[in-house]
Amino acid sequence: MLSLSSQNDSVSASVTMTWRAESASPKKLERPKWLRNQRVSHWQTMNHDEGWRSGGRGGPRGRSQASGQRVNRQKSERPVTVDRSLDESSGNRSRGRGSRGRGRCRTVQVYVEKSSRVANVGKSAQEEVKSQEDGLGSTKQPDQGASFKCYGDNDDLLQPSASSSSNNINLSGGLSVSRECEDKNGGRVSCDIVNRMEDVSFSGLVSVSSTSDKKVKLSSVEDRHSAHKSGDVGNACNERISRLFDICLEKKWFCLKSSSLELNKEKRRATKGYASIVIRPGMVLLKNFLSINDQVMIVNKCRELGLGEGGFYQPGYGDGALLHLKMMCLGRNWDPQTSRYGDTRPHDGSVPPKIPFEFNQFVQKAIQDSQSLVATSSKKGEDEIPCMSPDICIANFYTSTGRLGLHKDKDESAKSIQKGLPVVSFSIGDSAEFLYGDQRDDDKADMVVLQSGDVLLFGGKSRNVFHGVRSILKDTAPKVLVQETNLRPGRLNLTFRQY
Ligand SMILES: O=C(O)CCC(=O)C(=O)O
Ligand SMILES: [Fe+2]
């Protein structure tokens, strides 16, 4: 178990490694490669059949306060636009406006291994897709994942600011580029109309014929503006909401070539097992918990459900603003307009699909493993994670420009929240910069990168933690996963809760 605390620039760490059933049990308790640079007080291995074993450098079981260890604090070079957040005064989730200033959130650096995928690949997956599209002279449509302000309060807001482009090199080796727009007063606003153009992708449902990306960009912007000017905004919004969204790309167009080196590296990572980390009391990160096969199964299942009744749609708030993601609810519907759960989806009356049985099994296993980890590492009760039987799952799909402002998950029953029943979150596809903290303040939030296969739990003392997604790190999804599923660029996230 690796427990990282970012207070006082110090970290105390112990690590638990769990090997997958399909991988060979390690003969020797070798210190995992990704831990070699960390001063770790204690770590443990667990084979699925055997239970816990201590190893590594010895030292006491449980958390110890190793001092002098630095947690990497990364100064964010860009502010975070909050698009969904909690209005504490009203107690409701609401869409926060873009926060100004420089994001100074602290980074808790927890990578299973340094990813060299981006560095190794000459062409990014997106570029690869684009060039294939162009080569085939296919029909395209702009990505539907990012938000567009249908209610468009001010056309002037949508001015790309060339000077505000910034490159953010993430520690896992990926490169993410963010752009912002500025309004007349210099305030920052989200600039998805520009950003989303980088995510041109296929959809068999509605398409705009074009021979170049540029043309798609222009027609897209013009379409939106003319819809707004002609007073057709409501229709444009409704159309967006009811359009089906396929989380995978059309198979025939998609054929990424990955080097065998890359694929082997991913395979090695997949068979390495996973590490359990207590990030803060009640918050546990199970790194690499879901195997590639599990992830493929989850993507395929979500795709199937997502294209059916109650499938992925473009959610929005009461004021017409849209969330920067696509959403599908399983079990029960969560309505962002009313912040309430219900049996049907108000905008189309559809009944949410049931949560697949296999998903719940992963959740149960994740909870049990977290509980075992916490039991061996903390003072009794301190980090406790209660049991939970999920009856709700919210599936979010973030395209490359997707994000989610800091908020609390507080629409579940008062009893569920009081008991601290955990929210269990699966990350699949591209990595995400996940923010969390005790205040709805991006500057004070900590950040951890969630990679494909990671499972995060926050319950007990962390049940009411503010959390959100600052950005999606482009082209960081495992190549094998993309090859197997044709998952489109972006991130699939599933959060399980008990009402
Ligand atoms: O995408 C994530 O990691 C978080 C999603 C989330 O917080 C939510 O759906 O409430
Ligand atoms: Fe949430």
Short mmCIF file of C-alpha atoms and ligand atoms in Angstrom, two decimals:
data_model
loop_
_atom_site.label_atom_id
_atom_site.label_comp_id
_atom_site.label_asym_id
_atom_site.label_seq_id
_atom_site.Cartn_x
_atom_site.Cartn_y
_atom_site.Cartn_z
CA MET A 1 0.00 0.00 0.00
CA LEU A 2 1.36 3.37 -0.93
CA SER A 3 -0.13 6.13 1.07
CA LEU A 4 0.78 9.54 -0.23
CA SER A 5 0.10 12.65 1.69
CA SER A 6 0.83 15.93 0.09
CA GLN A 7 0.97 17.99 3.24
CA ASN A 8 4.26 19.62 4.10
CA ASP A 9 5.82 18.30 0.97
CA SER A 10 6.33 15.01 2.66
CA VAL A 11 5.06 11.63 1.85
CA SER A 12 4.66 8.48 3.79
CA ALA A 13 4.30 5.49 1.67
CA SER A 14 3.67 1.84 1.79
CA VAL A 15 2.56 -0.19 -1.16
CA THR A 16 0.53 -3.25 -1.84
CA MET A 17 0.94 -5.16 -5.05
CA THR A 18 -1.63 -7.65 -6.18
CA TRP A 19 -0.92 -10.04 -9.01
CA ARG A 20 -3.61 -10.98 -11.43
CA ALA A 21 -4.80 -14.52 -11.42
CA GLU A 22 -3.67 -14.99 -14.99
CA SER A 23 -0.14 -13.82 -14.32
CA ALA A 24 2.52 -16.01 -12.79
CA SER A 25 2.93 -15.49 -9.05
CA PRO A 26 6.16 -13.72 -8.33
CA LYS A 27 8.83 -16.01 -6.93
CA LYS A 28 10.63 -13.27 -5.13
CA LEU A 29 9.14 -10.21 -3.53
CA GLU A 30 10.86 -7.82 -5.81
CA ARG A 31 10.38 -4.14 -5.35
CA PRO A 32 8.24 -3.05 -8.29
CA LYS A 33 10.05 -0.98 -10.88
CA TRP A 34 7.72 1.97 -10.59
CA LEU A 35 8.44 2.20 -6.90
CA ARG A 36 12.18 2.29 -7.18
CA ASN A 37 12.34 6.03 -7.16
CA GLN A 38 9.99 6.35 -4.21
CA ARG A 39 11.10 6.04 -0.61
CA VAL A 40 8.64 3.49 0.49
CA SER A 41 8.36 2.42 4.07
CA HIS A 42 6.48 -0.76 3.44
CA TRP A 43 4.87 -2.67 0.69
CA GLN A 44 2.97 -5.87 0.35
CA THR A 45 2.15 -8.34 -2.33
CA MET A 46 -0.98 -10.28 -2.74
CA ASN A 47 -1.53 -13.23 -4.94
CA HIS A 48 -5.21 -13.80 -5.59
CA ASP A 49 -5.05 -17.23 -3.99
CA GLU A 50 -2.80 -16.55 -1.05
CA GLY A 51 -3.70 -13.38 0.77
CA TRP A 52 -1.36 -10.74 2.06
CA ARG A 53 2.38 -11.03 2.30
CA SER A 54 4.76 -8.42 3.54
CA GLY A 55 7.81 -7.54 1.59
CA GLY A 56 10.03 -4.80 0.39
CA ARG A 57 12.14 -2.93 2.79
CA GLY A 58 10.48 -4.21 5.88
CA GLY A 59 9.38 -1.71 8.43
CA PRO A 60 6.18 -1.58 10.39
CA ARG A 61 2.90 -2.61 8.95
CA GLY A 62 0.69 0.31 8.39
CA ARG A 63 1.36 3.88 7.72
CA SER A 64 4.55 5.50 8.83
CA GLN A 65 5.43 9.12 8.58
CA ALA A 66 8.53 9.09 6.46
CA SER A 67 9.80 12.61 6.37
CA GLY A 68 11.71 14.51 3.79
CA GLN A 69 10.07 12.72 0.91
CA ARG A 70 8.89 15.11 -1.69
CA VAL A 71 5.56 14.81 -3.34
CA ASN A 72 5.85 16.24 -6.75
CA ARG A 73 3.90 19.42 -6.87
CA GLN A 74 3.25 20.55 -10.32
CA LYS A 75 2.25 24.10 -10.93
CA SER A 76 -0.47 24.04 -13.41
CA GLU A 77 0.05 26.49 -16.19
CA ARG A 78 -3.56 26.87 -16.94
CA PRO A 79 -6.65 27.69 -15.07
CA VAL A 80 -9.46 25.25 -14.83
CA THR A 81 -12.85 26.02 -16.22
CA VAL A 82 -15.44 24.71 -13.85
CA ASP A 83 -18.47 23.53 -15.71
CA ARG A 84 -20.22 21.45 -13.12
CA SER A 85 -19.83 22.21 -9.53
CA LEU A 86 -21.62 22.44 -6.32
CA ASP A 87 -23.16 25.59 -5.15
CA GLU A 88 -22.66 25.18 -1.43
CA SER A 89 -25.08 27.90 -0.54
CA SER A 90 -27.94 26.27 -2.38
CA GLY A 91 -26.73 22.77 -1.73
CA ASN A 92 -27.22 21.92 -5.37
CA ARG A 93 -24.86 20.85 -8.03
CA SER A 94 -24.61 23.72 -10.38
CA ARG A 95 -22.48 24.80 -13.23
CA GLY A 96 -19.70 26.96 -11.98
CA ARG A 97 -18.33 29.59 -14.29
CA GLY A 98 -14.75 29.44 -15.36
CA SER A 99 -12.40 30.20 -12.57
CA ARG A 100 -9.69 32.67 -13.28
CA GLY A 101 -6.17 32.60 -12.10
CA ARG A 102 -3.52 29.99 -12.30
CA GLY A 103 -4.41 26.52 -11.15
CA ARG A 104 -2.03 25.74 -8.33
CA CYS A 105 -3.28 22.35 -7.47
CA ARG A 106 -0.75 19.96 -6.05
CA THR A 107 0.07 16.87 -7.96
CA VAL A 108 0.23 13.53 -6.28
CA GLN A 109 2.42 11.62 -8.62
CA VAL A 110 1.26 8.05 -8.85
CA TYR A 111 2.10 6.39 -12.10
CA VAL A 112 2.42 2.69 -12.45
CA GLU A 113 5.22 3.21 -14.87
CA LYS A 114 6.53 6.01 -16.94
CA SER A 115 4.53 5.92 -20.09
CA SER A 116 6.57 6.43 -23.19
CA ARG A 117 3.69 5.83 -25.50
CA VAL A 118 3.38 9.39 -26.61
CA ALA A 119 7.08 9.88 -26.90
CA ASN A 120 7.48 6.70 -28.90
CA VAL A 121 4.74 7.17 -31.37
CA GLY A 122 5.53 9.54 -34.15
CA LYS A 123 1.92 10.07 -34.94
CA SER A 124 -0.74 10.40 -32.30
CA ALA A 125 -3.80 8.22 -32.46
CA GLN A 126 -5.89 11.22 -33.33
CA GLU A 127 -3.61 12.20 -36.16
CA GLU A 128 -3.64 8.64 -37.35
CA VAL A 129 -7.41 8.62 -37.38
CA LYS A 130 -7.56 11.97 -39.11
CA SER A 131 -5.13 11.05 -41.80
CA GLN A 132 -7.00 7.85 -42.44
CA GLU A 133 -10.21 9.79 -42.69
CA ASP A 134 -8.67 12.22 -45.11
CA GLY A 135 -7.11 9.50 -47.17
CA LEU A 136 -10.44 7.83 -47.54
CA GLY A 137 -12.24 11.02 -48.40
CA SER A 138 -14.87 10.06 -45.90
CA THR A 139 -17.69 11.99 -44.42
CA LYS A 140 -17.01 13.55 -41.09
CA GLN A 141 -18.66 15.45 -38.40
CA PRO A 142 -17.22 17.47 -35.62
CA ASP A 143 -16.84 15.74 -32.35
CA GLN A 144 -19.99 15.79 -30.31
CA GLY A 145 -18.29 15.39 -26.99
CA ALA A 146 -17.37 18.88 -26.07
CA SER A 147 -19.74 21.52 -25.01
CA PHE A 148 -21.31 24.21 -27.05
CA LYS A 149 -23.26 26.93 -25.42
CA CYS A 150 -26.51 26.55 -27.23
CA TYR A 151 -27.96 29.44 -25.35
CA GLY A 152 -24.90 31.45 -26.47
CA ASP A 153 -25.13 34.54 -24.33
CA ASN A 154 -22.54 36.36 -26.34
CA ASP A 155 -21.04 35.51 -29.68
CA ASP A 156 -18.04 37.64 -28.85
CA LEU A 157 -17.10 35.19 -26.16
CA LEU A 158 -16.04 32.73 -28.73
CA GLN A 159 -12.83 34.29 -29.81
CA PRO A 160 -9.86 32.00 -29.77
CA SER A 161 -6.96 33.61 -28.04
CA ALA A 162 -3.81 32.53 -29.79
CA SER A 163 -1.64 33.84 -27.03
CA SER A 164 -3.39 31.80 -24.42
CA SER A 165 -2.43 28.49 -25.93
CA SER A 166 -0.32 26.58 -23.51
CA ASN A 167 1.43 23.28 -23.58
CA ASN A 168 1.30 21.12 -20.52
CA ILE A 169 3.76 18.33 -20.35
CA ASN A 170 2.45 15.72 -18.02
CA LEU A 171 4.73 13.61 -15.94
CA SER A 172 3.72 10.36 -17.54
CA GLY A 173 5.29 11.49 -20.75
CA GLY A 174 2.12 12.66 -22.45
CA LEU A 175 1.64 16.05 -23.96
CA SER A 176 -1.61 17.87 -23.59
CA VAL A 177 -2.42 21.15 -25.19
CA SER A 178 -5.04 23.44 -23.82
CA ARG A 179 -6.49 26.53 -25.34
CA GLU A 180 -8.69 29.10 -23.86
CA CYS A 181 -10.72 31.92 -25.21
CA GLU A 182 -11.03 35.32 -23.71
CA ASP A 183 -14.07 37.48 -23.58
CA LYS A 184 -14.03 41.22 -24.14
CA ASN A 185 -12.99 41.82 -20.57
CA GLY A 186 -10.21 39.33 -20.64
CA GLY A 187 -12.18 36.74 -18.68
CA ARG A 188 -11.55 33.15 -19.56
CA VAL A 189 -14.25 31.11 -21.13
CA SER A 190 -14.19 27.62 -22.42
CA CYS A 191 -13.26 27.45 -26.06
CA ASP A 192 -14.60 24.12 -27.12
CA ILE A 193 -15.66 25.32 -30.50
CA VAL A 194 -12.05 25.68 -31.31
CA ASN A 195 -10.75 22.79 -29.29
CA ARG A 196 -13.32 20.34 -30.43
CA MET A 197 -12.17 20.70 -33.97
CA GLU A 198 -9.16 18.68 -33.03
CA ASP A 199 -11.43 15.82 -32.28
CA VAL A 200 -13.07 15.34 -35.63
CA SER A 201 -14.42 11.87 -35.58
CA PHE A 202 -16.92 9.61 -37.22
CA SER A 203 -20.47 9.10 -36.41
CA GLY A 204 -22.71 7.08 -38.61
CA LEU A 205 -25.72 9.03 -37.48
CA VAL A 206 -25.46 12.59 -38.66
CA SER A 207 -22.63 13.66 -40.84
CA VAL A 208 -21.35 16.73 -42.54
CA SER A 209 -19.67 16.02 -45.81
CA SER A 210 -16.27 17.54 -46.05
CA THR A 211 -12.91 16.93 -47.57
CA SER A 212 -10.77 18.67 -45.04
CA ASP A 213 -10.69 19.25 -41.34
CA LYS A 214 -10.65 22.96 -41.89
CA LYS A 215 -13.88 22.83 -43.78
CA VAL A 216 -15.46 20.87 -40.99
CA LYS A 217 -14.32 23.46 -38.51
CA LEU A 218 -15.83 26.30 -40.44
CA SER A 219 -19.11 24.66 -41.21
CA SER A 220 -19.46 23.61 -37.62
CA VAL A 221 -18.95 27.09 -36.25
CA GLU A 222 -21.18 28.63 -38.86
CA ASP A 223 -23.93 26.12 -38.25
CA ARG A 224 -23.95 26.84 -34.57
CA HIS A 225 -23.90 30.58 -35.05
CA SER A 226 -26.63 30.60 -37.61
CA ALA A 227 -28.73 28.37 -35.41
CA HIS A 228 -28.30 30.88 -32.64
CA LYS A 229 -29.01 33.91 -34.78
CA SER A 230 -32.08 32.47 -36.41
CA GLY A 231 -33.56 31.75 -33.01
CA ASP A 232 -33.25 28.03 -33.63
CA VAL A 233 -31.25 27.52 -30.50
CA GLY A 234 -33.77 25.33 -28.75
CA ASN A 235 -33.94 22.99 -31.70
CA ALA A 236 -30.18 22.78 -31.94
CA CYS A 237 -30.04 21.89 -28.27
CA ASN A 238 -32.75 19.28 -28.52
CA GLU A 239 -31.09 17.75 -31.51
CA ARG A 240 -27.85 17.48 -29.63
CA ILE A 241 -29.50 15.94 -26.62
CA SER A 242 -31.38 13.29 -28.55
CA ARG A 243 -28.55 12.32 -30.88
CA LEU A 244 -27.08 8.94 -30.07
CA PHE A 245 -23.43 8.87 -29.24
CA ASP A 246 -21.19 5.97 -30.11
CA ILE A 247 -18.21 5.71 -27.79
CA CYS A 248 -16.42 3.66 -30.45
CA LEU A 249 -15.38 4.59 -33.94
CA GLU A 250 -16.54 2.80 -37.04
CA LYS A 251 -14.44 -0.33 -37.39
CA LYS A 252 -13.80 -0.07 -41.08
CA TRP A 253 -12.10 3.26 -40.77
CA PHE A 254 -10.01 2.43 -37.83
CA CYS A 255 -6.84 0.46 -38.00
CA LEU A 256 -4.13 1.75 -35.73
CA LYS A 257 -0.72 0.26 -36.06
CA SER A 258 1.17 -0.04 -32.84
CA SER A 259 4.73 -1.21 -32.57
CA SER A 260 5.21 -4.63 -31.02
CA LEU A 261 7.45 -2.93 -28.49
CA GLU A 262 4.58 -0.81 -27.36
CA LEU A 263 2.14 -3.68 -27.27
CA ASN A 264 4.56 -5.84 -25.30
CA LYS A 265 5.07 -3.06 -22.83
CA GLU A 266 1.36 -2.79 -22.32
CA LYS A 267 1.04 -6.53 -21.95
CA ARG A 268 3.74 -6.51 -19.31
CA ARG A 269 1.95 -3.79 -17.44
CA ALA A 270 -1.29 -5.72 -17.71
CA THR A 271 0.17 -8.83 -16.14
CA LYS A 272 2.03 -6.97 -13.44
CA GLY A 273 -0.90 -6.87 -11.10
CA TYR A 274 -2.07 -3.77 -9.38
CA ALA A 275 -1.06 -1.52 -6.57
CA SER A 276 -3.37 -0.23 -3.86
CA ILE A 277 -2.81 3.24 -2.54
CA VAL A 278 -4.52 5.13 0.24
CA ILE A 279 -4.55 8.67 -1.05
CA ARG A 280 -6.28 10.15 1.99
CA PRO A 281 -8.56 8.70 4.66
CA GLY A 282 -11.43 7.00 2.85
CA MET A 283 -9.94 7.46 -0.62
CA VAL A 284 -8.21 4.48 -2.17
CA LEU A 285 -6.69 4.18 -5.61
CA LEU A 286 -6.38 0.71 -7.10
CA LYS A 287 -3.93 1.24 -9.91
CA ASN A 288 -4.24 -1.06 -12.90
CA PHE A 289 -7.06 -2.93 -11.17
CA LEU A 290 -8.99 -3.72 -14.35
CA SER A 291 -7.13 -5.94 -16.79
CA ILE A 292 -7.16 -5.12 -20.49
CA ASN A 293 -9.68 -7.94 -21.00
CA ASP A 294 -11.92 -6.46 -18.32
CA GLN A 295 -11.62 -3.04 -19.93
CA VAL A 296 -12.47 -4.43 -23.36
CA MET A 297 -15.53 -6.13 -21.93
CA ILE A 298 -16.65 -2.95 -20.17
CA VAL A 299 -16.18 -0.81 -23.28
CA ASN A 300 -18.09 -3.28 -25.46
CA LYS A 301 -20.92 -3.50 -22.97
CA CYS A 302 -21.10 0.27 -22.54
CA ARG A 303 -21.08 0.76 -26.27
CA GLU A 304 -23.95 -1.68 -26.69
CA LEU A 305 -25.99 -0.10 -23.90
CA GLY A 306 -24.99 3.38 -24.97
CA LEU A 307 -26.55 2.95 -28.39
CA GLY A 308 -29.83 1.64 -27.03
CA GLU A 309 -32.68 3.04 -24.98
CA GLY A 310 -31.40 5.33 -22.25
CA GLY A 311 -27.97 5.38 -23.90
CA PHE A 312 -25.34 8.10 -24.09
CA TYR A 313 -26.68 11.58 -24.59
CA GLN A 314 -25.56 15.16 -24.21
CA PRO A 315 -26.61 16.29 -20.74
CA GLY A 316 -27.26 19.91 -19.89
CA TYR A 317 -28.30 22.10 -17.01
CA GLY A 318 -31.51 24.01 -16.55
CA ASP A 319 -30.01 27.21 -17.92
CA GLY A 320 -29.21 25.53 -21.23
CA ALA A 321 -25.52 25.09 -20.56
CA LEU A 322 -24.17 21.70 -21.49
CA LEU A 323 -21.85 19.46 -19.53
CA HIS A 324 -18.50 18.82 -21.17
CA LEU A 325 -19.15 15.13 -21.51
CA LYS A 326 -21.66 12.53 -22.72
CA MET A 327 -23.61 10.63 -20.11
CA MET A 328 -25.57 7.44 -19.64
CA CYS A 329 -27.14 6.29 -16.40
CA LEU A 330 -27.54 2.67 -15.42
CA GLY A 331 -29.90 1.44 -12.72
CA ARG A 332 -31.48 4.82 -12.09
CA ASN A 333 -31.39 8.11 -13.90
CA TRP A 334 -29.58 11.12 -12.53
CA ASP A 335 -30.96 14.34 -13.93
CA PRO A 336 -28.49 17.24 -13.98
CA GLN A 337 -31.33 19.72 -14.40
CA THR A 338 -32.96 18.83 -11.10
CA SER A 339 -30.02 17.09 -9.40
CA ARG A 340 -32.32 14.20 -8.64
CA TYR A 341 -32.46 10.51 -9.27
CA GLY A 342 -35.50 9.00 -10.94
CA ASP A 343 -36.72 5.89 -12.72
CA THR A 344 -36.89 7.48 -16.15
CA ARG A 345 -35.01 10.11 -18.09
CA PRO A 346 -37.13 13.26 -18.25
CA HIS A 347 -36.14 14.46 -21.73
CA ASP A 348 -37.13 11.28 -23.56
CA GLY A 349 -38.89 9.11 -20.98
CA SER A 350 -36.38 6.31 -21.47
CA VAL A 351 -35.70 3.77 -18.75
CA PRO A 352 -32.03 3.43 -17.80
CA PRO A 353 -30.50 0.03 -18.60
CA LYS A 354 -29.69 -2.25 -15.68
CA ILE A 355 -26.17 -2.34 -14.32
CA PRO A 356 -24.48 -5.38 -15.88
CA PHE A 357 -23.82 -8.07 -13.30
CA GLU A 358 -20.11 -8.25 -14.18
CA PHE A 359 -19.69 -4.54 -13.42
CA ASN A 360 -21.05 -5.06 -9.94
CA GLN A 361 -18.64 -7.92 -9.39
CA PHE A 362 -15.70 -5.64 -10.12
CA VAL A 363 -17.13 -3.09 -7.71
CA GLN A 364 -17.46 -5.66 -4.92
CA LYS A 365 -13.92 -6.88 -5.47
CA ALA A 366 -12.60 -3.31 -5.48
CA ILE A 367 -14.37 -2.56 -2.19
CA GLN A 368 -13.12 -5.75 -0.56
CA ASP A 369 -9.54 -5.14 -1.66
CA SER A 370 -9.69 -1.56 -0.42
CA GLN A 371 -11.06 -2.70 2.91
CA SER A 372 -8.26 -5.27 3.29
CA LEU A 373 -5.71 -2.65 2.43
CA VAL A 374 -7.11 -0.17 4.89
CA ALA A 375 -7.35 -2.84 7.61
CA THR A 376 -3.65 -3.57 7.35
CA SER A 377 -2.57 -0.01 7.17
CA SER A 378 -4.55 2.34 9.33
CA LYS A 379 -5.63 2.99 12.83
CA LYS A 380 -8.94 1.28 13.29
CA GLY A 381 -11.78 3.23 11.78
CA GLU A 382 -9.67 6.04 10.46
CA ASP A 383 -9.64 5.14 6.80
CA GLU A 384 -12.70 2.95 6.91
CA ILE A 385 -14.54 2.17 3.69
CA PRO A 386 -18.02 0.73 4.25
CA CYS A 387 -19.60 -1.92 2.02
CA MET A 388 -21.88 -0.77 -0.76
CA SER A 389 -24.24 -2.45 -3.25
CA PRO A 390 -24.48 -0.21 -6.27
CA ASP A 391 -27.91 0.52 -7.69
CA ILE A 392 -26.74 3.47 -9.77
CA CYS A 393 -23.93 3.84 -12.24
CA ILE A 394 -23.24 7.06 -14.07
CA ALA A 395 -21.19 6.49 -17.20
CA ASN A 396 -19.42 9.55 -18.54
CA PHE A 397 -17.59 9.75 -21.80
CA TYR A 398 -15.11 12.62 -22.09
CA THR A 399 -13.69 13.43 -25.48
CA SER A 400 -10.22 14.94 -25.56
CA THR A 401 -11.59 18.31 -24.53
CA GLY A 402 -13.97 16.97 -21.91
CA ARG A 403 -13.81 17.97 -18.29
CA LEU A 404 -15.89 18.18 -15.14
CA GLY A 405 -15.77 20.95 -12.57
CA LEU A 406 -15.21 20.38 -8.88
CA HIS A 407 -18.35 19.11 -7.21
CA LYS A 408 -19.55 16.76 -4.48
CA ASP A 409 -21.63 13.68 -5.19
CA LYS A 410 -24.47 14.50 -2.87
CA ASP A 411 -27.65 13.54 -4.63
CA GLU A 412 -27.71 10.04 -3.20
CA SER A 413 -29.89 9.41 -0.13
CA ALA A 414 -28.95 11.17 3.11
CA LYS A 415 -28.46 7.75 4.71
CA SER A 416 -26.03 6.64 2.01
CA ILE A 417 -23.98 9.79 2.38
CA GLN A 418 -24.09 9.78 6.18
CA LYS A 419 -22.81 6.23 6.26
CA GLY A 420 -20.04 7.20 3.88
CA LEU A 421 -20.94 4.51 1.35
CA PRO A 422 -18.21 4.76 -1.24
CA VAL A 423 -18.43 6.01 -4.78
CA VAL A 424 -16.44 3.60 -6.92
CA SER A 425 -15.01 5.01 -10.11
CA PHE A 426 -13.56 3.12 -13.11
CA SER A 427 -11.30 4.86 -15.60
CA ILE A 428 -10.94 3.47 -19.11
CA GLY A 429 -9.26 4.92 -22.18
CA ASP A 430 -7.24 8.12 -22.08
CA SER A 431 -5.85 9.22 -18.74
CA ALA A 432 -7.42 12.06 -16.80
CA GLU A 433 -6.14 14.70 -14.46
CA PHE A 434 -8.42 14.14 -11.50
CA LEU A 435 -8.70 16.90 -8.92
CA TYR A 436 -9.84 16.39 -5.35
CA GLY A 437 -9.87 18.42 -2.18
CA ASP A 438 -11.85 19.75 0.74
CA GLN A 439 -12.81 22.98 -0.92
CA ARG A 440 -14.31 23.85 -4.23
CA ASP A 441 -11.17 25.59 -5.25
CA ASP A 442 -9.05 24.35 -8.11
CA ASP A 443 -6.02 26.12 -6.71
CA LYS A 444 -6.20 24.21 -3.46
CA ALA A 445 -7.10 20.86 -4.94
CA ASP A 446 -4.70 17.95 -5.25
CA MET A 447 -4.34 16.12 -8.52
CA VAL A 448 -3.77 12.54 -9.44
CA VAL A 449 -3.62 11.10 -12.95
CA LEU A 450 -6.11 8.30 -13.42
CA GLN A 451 -5.02 5.86 -16.10
CA SER A 452 -6.95 3.24 -17.97
CA GLY A 453 -7.72 0.35 -15.64
CA ASP A 454 -7.47 2.39 -12.46
CA VAL A 455 -10.27 2.22 -9.91
CA LEU A 456 -10.74 4.98 -7.38
CA LEU A 457 -12.94 4.72 -4.30
CA PHE A 458 -14.00 7.57 -2.10
CA GLY A 459 -16.12 6.77 0.90
CA GLY A 460 -15.97 7.10 4.67
CA LYS A 461 -14.18 10.31 5.54
CA SER A 462 -13.77 11.21 1.88
CA ARG A 463 -17.36 10.66 0.81
CA ASN A 464 -17.96 14.39 0.59
CA VAL A 465 -14.72 15.26 -1.09
CA PHE A 466 -14.83 17.81 -3.90
CA HIS A 467 -13.65 16.23 -7.09
CA GLY A 468 -13.57 16.82 -10.81
CA VAL A 469 -11.68 16.21 -14.02
CA ARG A 470 -9.34 18.95 -15.09
CA SER A 471 -8.36 17.50 -18.43
CA ILE A 472 -8.05 14.43 -20.55
CA LEU A 473 -4.52 13.55 -21.62
CA LYS A 474 -4.62 12.88 -25.30
CA ASP A 475 -3.40 9.63 -26.81
CA THR A 476 -2.70 7.92 -23.52
CA ALA A 477 -5.17 5.05 -23.80
CA PRO A 478 -3.61 1.59 -24.06
CA LYS A 479 -3.14 0.79 -27.74
CA VAL A 480 -4.34 -2.76 -27.25
CA LEU A 481 -7.60 -1.50 -25.81
CA VAL A 482 -8.10 0.88 -28.72
CA GLN A 483 -7.28 -1.84 -31.24
CA GLU A 484 -9.66 -4.30 -29.63
CA THR A 485 -12.58 -1.95 -29.18
CA ASN A 486 -12.06 1.04 -31.49
CA LEU A 487 -12.79 3.19 -28.48
CA ARG A 488 -12.74 6.74 -29.74
CA PRO A 489 -10.15 9.17 -28.36
CA GLY A 490 -11.25 10.11 -24.88
CA ARG A 491 -12.10 8.58 -21.56
CA LEU A 492 -14.88 6.39 -20.32
CA ASN A 493 -15.61 6.77 -16.64
CA LEU A 494 -18.11 4.78 -14.61
CA THR A 495 -19.05 5.82 -11.11
CA PHE A 496 -21.05 3.38 -9.02
CA ARG A 497 -23.10 4.48 -6.07
CA GLN A 498 -25.80 3.20 -3.77
CA TYR A 499 -28.79 5.44 -3.44
O1 LIG B 1 -14.82 11.17 -14.37
C1 LIG B 1 -14.51 11.09 -13.19
O2 LIG B 1 -13.44 10.60 -12.81
C2 LIG B 1 -15.44 11.64 -12.13
C3 LIG B 1 -16.89 11.58 -12.49
C4 LIG B 1 -17.74 12.16 -11.44
O3 LIG B 1 -17.28 12.75 -10.52
C5 LIG B 1 -19.20 12.05 -11.51
O4 LIG B 1 -19.75 11.50 -12.47
O5 LIG B 1 -19.87 12.50 -10.56
FE FE B 2 -18.72 13.08 -8.96
#
